[in-house]
mmCIF file of C-alpha atoms in Angstrom:
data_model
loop_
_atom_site.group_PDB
_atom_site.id
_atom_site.type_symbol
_atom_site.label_atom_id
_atom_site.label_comp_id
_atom_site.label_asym_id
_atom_site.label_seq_id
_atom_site.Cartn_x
_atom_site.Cartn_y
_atom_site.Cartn_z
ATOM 1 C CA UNK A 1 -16.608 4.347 66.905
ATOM 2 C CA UNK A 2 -18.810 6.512 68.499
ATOM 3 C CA UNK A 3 -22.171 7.463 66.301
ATOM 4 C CA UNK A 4 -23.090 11.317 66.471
ATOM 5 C CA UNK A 5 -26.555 12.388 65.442
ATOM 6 C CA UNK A 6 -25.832 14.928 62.599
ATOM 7 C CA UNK A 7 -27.872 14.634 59.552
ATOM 8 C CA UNK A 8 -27.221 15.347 56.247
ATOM 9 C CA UNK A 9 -29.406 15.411 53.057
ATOM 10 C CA UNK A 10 -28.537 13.257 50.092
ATOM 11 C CA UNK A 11 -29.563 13.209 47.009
ATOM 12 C CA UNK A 12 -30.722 9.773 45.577
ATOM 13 C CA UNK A 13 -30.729 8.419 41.931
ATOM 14 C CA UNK A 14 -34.131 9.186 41.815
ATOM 15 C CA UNK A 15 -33.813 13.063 42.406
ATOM 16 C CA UNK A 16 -35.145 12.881 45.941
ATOM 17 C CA UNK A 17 -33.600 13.381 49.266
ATOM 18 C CA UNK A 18 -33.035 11.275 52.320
ATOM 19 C CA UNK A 19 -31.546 11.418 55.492
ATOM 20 C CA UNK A 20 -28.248 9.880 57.049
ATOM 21 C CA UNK A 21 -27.116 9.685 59.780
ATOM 22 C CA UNK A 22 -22.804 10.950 60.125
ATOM 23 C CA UNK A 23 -20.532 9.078 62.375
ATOM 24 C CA UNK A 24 -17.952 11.151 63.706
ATOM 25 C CA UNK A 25 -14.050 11.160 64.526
ATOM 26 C CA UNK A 26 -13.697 10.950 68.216
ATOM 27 C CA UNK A 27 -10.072 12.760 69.486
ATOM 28 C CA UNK A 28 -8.515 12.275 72.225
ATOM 29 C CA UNK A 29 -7.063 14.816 74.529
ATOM 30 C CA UNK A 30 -3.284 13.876 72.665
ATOM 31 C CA UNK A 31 -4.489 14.752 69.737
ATOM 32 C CA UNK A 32 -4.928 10.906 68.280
ATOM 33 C CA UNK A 33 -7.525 9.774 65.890
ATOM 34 C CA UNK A 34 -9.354 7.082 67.974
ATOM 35 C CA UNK A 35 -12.351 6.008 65.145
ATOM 36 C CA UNK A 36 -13.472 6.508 61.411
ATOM 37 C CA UNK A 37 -15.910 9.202 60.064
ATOM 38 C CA UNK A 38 -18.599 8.280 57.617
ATOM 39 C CA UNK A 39 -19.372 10.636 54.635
ATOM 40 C CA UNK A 40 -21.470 10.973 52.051
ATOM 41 C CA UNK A 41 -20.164 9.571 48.193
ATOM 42 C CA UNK A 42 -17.346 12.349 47.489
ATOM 43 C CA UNK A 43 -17.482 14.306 43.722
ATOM 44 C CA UNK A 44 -15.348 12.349 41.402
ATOM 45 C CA UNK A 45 -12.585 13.980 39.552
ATOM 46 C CA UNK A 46 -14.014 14.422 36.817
ATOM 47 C CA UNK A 47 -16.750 16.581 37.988
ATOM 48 C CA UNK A 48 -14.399 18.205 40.767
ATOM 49 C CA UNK A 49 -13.227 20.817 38.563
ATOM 50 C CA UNK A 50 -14.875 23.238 35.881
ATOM 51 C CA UNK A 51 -13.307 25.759 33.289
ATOM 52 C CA UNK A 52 -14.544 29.206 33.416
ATOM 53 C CA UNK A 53 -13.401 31.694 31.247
ATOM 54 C CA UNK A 54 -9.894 29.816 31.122
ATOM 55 C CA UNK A 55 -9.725 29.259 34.449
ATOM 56 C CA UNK A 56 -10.126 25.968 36.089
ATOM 57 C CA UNK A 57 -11.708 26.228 39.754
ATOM 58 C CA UNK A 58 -13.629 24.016 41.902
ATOM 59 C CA UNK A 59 -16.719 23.487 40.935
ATOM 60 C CA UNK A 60 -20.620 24.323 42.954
ATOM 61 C CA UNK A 61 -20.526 20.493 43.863
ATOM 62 C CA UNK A 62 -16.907 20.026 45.066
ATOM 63 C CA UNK A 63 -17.126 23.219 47.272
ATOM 64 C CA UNK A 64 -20.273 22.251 48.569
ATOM 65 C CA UNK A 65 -18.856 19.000 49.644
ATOM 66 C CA UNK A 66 -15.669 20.326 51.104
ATOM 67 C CA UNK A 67 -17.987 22.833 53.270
ATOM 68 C CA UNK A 68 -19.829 19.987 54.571
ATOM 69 C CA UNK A 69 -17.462 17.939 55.541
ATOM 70 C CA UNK A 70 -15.604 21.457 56.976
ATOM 71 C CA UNK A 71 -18.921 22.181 59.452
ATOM 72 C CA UNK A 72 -18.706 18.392 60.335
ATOM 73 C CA UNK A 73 -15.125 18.556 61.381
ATOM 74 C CA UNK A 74 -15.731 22.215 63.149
ATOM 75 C CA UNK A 75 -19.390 21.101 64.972
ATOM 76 C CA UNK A 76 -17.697 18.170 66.476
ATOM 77 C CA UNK A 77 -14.287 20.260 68.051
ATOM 78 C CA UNK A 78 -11.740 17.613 65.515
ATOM 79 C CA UNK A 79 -8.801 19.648 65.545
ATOM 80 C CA UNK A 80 -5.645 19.368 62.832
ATOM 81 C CA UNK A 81 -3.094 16.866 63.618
ATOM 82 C CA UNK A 82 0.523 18.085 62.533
ATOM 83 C CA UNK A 83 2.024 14.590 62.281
ATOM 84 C CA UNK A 84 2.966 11.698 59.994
ATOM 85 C CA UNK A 85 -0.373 9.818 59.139
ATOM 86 C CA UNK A 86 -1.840 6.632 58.307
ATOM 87 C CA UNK A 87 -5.289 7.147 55.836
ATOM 88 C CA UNK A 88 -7.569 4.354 54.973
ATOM 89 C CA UNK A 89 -10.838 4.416 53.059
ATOM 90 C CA UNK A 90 -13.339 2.206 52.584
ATOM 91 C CA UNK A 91 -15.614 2.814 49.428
ATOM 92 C CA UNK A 92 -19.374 2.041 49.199
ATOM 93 C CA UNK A 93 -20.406 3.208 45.707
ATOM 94 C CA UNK A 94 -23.942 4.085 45.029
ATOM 95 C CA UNK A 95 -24.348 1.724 42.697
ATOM 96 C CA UNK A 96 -22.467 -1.321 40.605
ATOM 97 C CA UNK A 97 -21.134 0.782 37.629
ATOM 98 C CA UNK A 98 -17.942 0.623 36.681
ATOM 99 C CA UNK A 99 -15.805 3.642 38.265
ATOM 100 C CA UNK A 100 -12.199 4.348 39.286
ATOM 101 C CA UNK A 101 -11.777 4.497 42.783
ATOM 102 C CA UNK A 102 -8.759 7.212 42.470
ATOM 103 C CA UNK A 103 -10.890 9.996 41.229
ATOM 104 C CA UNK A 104 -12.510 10.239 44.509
ATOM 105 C CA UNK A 105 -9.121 10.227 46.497
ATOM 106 C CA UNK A 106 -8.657 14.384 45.011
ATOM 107 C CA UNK A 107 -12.243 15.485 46.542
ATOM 108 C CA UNK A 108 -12.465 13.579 49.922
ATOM 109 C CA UNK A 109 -8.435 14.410 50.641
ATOM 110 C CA UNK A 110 -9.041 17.921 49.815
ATOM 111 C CA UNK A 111 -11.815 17.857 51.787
ATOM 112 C CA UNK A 112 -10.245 16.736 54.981
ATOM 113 C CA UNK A 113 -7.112 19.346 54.825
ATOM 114 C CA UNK A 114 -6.829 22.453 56.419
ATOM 115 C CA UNK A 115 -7.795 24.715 53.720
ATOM 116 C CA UNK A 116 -5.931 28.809 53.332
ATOM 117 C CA UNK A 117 -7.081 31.057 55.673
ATOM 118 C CA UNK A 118 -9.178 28.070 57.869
ATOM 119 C CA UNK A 119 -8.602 26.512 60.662
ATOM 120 C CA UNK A 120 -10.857 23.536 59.885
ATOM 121 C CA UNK A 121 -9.213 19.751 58.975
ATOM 122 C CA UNK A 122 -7.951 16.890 59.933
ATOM 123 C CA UNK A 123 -4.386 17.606 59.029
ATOM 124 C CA UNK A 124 -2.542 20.343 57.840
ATOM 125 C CA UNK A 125 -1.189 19.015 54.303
ATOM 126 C CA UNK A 126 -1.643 15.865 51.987
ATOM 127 C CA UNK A 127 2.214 15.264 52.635
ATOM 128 C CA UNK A 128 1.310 14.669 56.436
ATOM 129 C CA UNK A 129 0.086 11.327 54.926
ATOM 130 C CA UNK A 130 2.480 8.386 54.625
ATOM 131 C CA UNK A 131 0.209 5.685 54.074
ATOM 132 C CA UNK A 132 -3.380 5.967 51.950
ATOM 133 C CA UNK A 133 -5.345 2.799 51.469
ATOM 134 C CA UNK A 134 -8.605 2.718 49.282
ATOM 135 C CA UNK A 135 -10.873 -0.602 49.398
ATOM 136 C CA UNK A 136 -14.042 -0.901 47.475
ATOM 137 C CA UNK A 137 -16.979 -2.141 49.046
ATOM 138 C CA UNK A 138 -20.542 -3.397 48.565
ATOM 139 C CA UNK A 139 -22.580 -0.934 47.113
ATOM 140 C CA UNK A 140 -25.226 0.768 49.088
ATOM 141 C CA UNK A 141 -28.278 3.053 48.316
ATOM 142 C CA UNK A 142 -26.458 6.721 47.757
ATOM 143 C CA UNK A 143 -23.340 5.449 48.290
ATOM 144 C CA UNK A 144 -20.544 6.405 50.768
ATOM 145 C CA UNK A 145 -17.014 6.679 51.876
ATOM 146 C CA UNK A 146 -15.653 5.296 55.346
ATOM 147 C CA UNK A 147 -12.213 7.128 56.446
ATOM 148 C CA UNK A 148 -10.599 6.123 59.200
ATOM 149 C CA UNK A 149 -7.090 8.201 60.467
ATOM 150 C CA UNK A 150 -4.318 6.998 62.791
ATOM 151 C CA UNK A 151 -1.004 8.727 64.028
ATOM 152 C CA UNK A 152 2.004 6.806 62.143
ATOM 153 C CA UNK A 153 5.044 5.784 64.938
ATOM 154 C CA UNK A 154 8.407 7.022 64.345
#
């Protein structure tokens, strides 16, 4: 997994900001995933959406996320793969509350699809993936999400 000096401010639980460090897809000339991406602690659903007016949209947070992880995907040349894929995640949470690892799954997969009218993603539509694996991990200071992509045979 090759490491790729892009940093990225975080908010803490203190209201500060710090700096990480983003690891970065590497692709191969065929198109293949060949290593994981590290991101910062996706939106959870429940704060993914807002109603405005009687409308619900994406909210400030979850389109902020989706453009980071967008300029990420488009600094680093990580084109769309139009195949059958295999997604696993591994989940650091920032800290030991309790939490439901599926209401992250909406922001980070949305987040990693080619979105209308962009060319930006690592696949073209959620239905490209076969295979999704979550695993929680240790917790770590601002937590964060490991997601690592490979090209399903057959």
């Amino acid at each position: 997994m090759a490491i790729i000096g892009m940093d990225r401010l975080l908010k803490s639980g203190r209201g500060g900001t710090r700096r990480r460090a983003v690891k970065s897809l590497g692709q191969s000339s065929l198109g293949t995933i060949n290593a994981g991406i590290e991101m910062p602690w996706p939106p959870s659903l429940n704060t993914y959406y807002r109603t405005v007016h009687g409308r619900i949209l994406i909210s400030k947070e979850g389109r902020e996320y989706r453009q980071l992880v967008g300029r990420h995907l488009l600094a680093r040349g990580i084109k769309p793969l139009g195949c059958k894929l295999q997604v696993s995640i591994d989940a650091y949470p920032p800290d030991r509350r309790r939490r439901d690892l599926d209401n992250l799954l909406k922001c980070l997969l949305d987040s990693l699809c080619v979105k209308q009218g962009c060319r930006v993603g690592l696949y073209f539509d959620d239905s490209q993936i076969d295979r999704l694996t979550i695993t929680r991990c240790h917790p770590c200071d601002g937590g964060r999400v490991v997601v690592t992509v490979e090209v399903m045979n057959g």
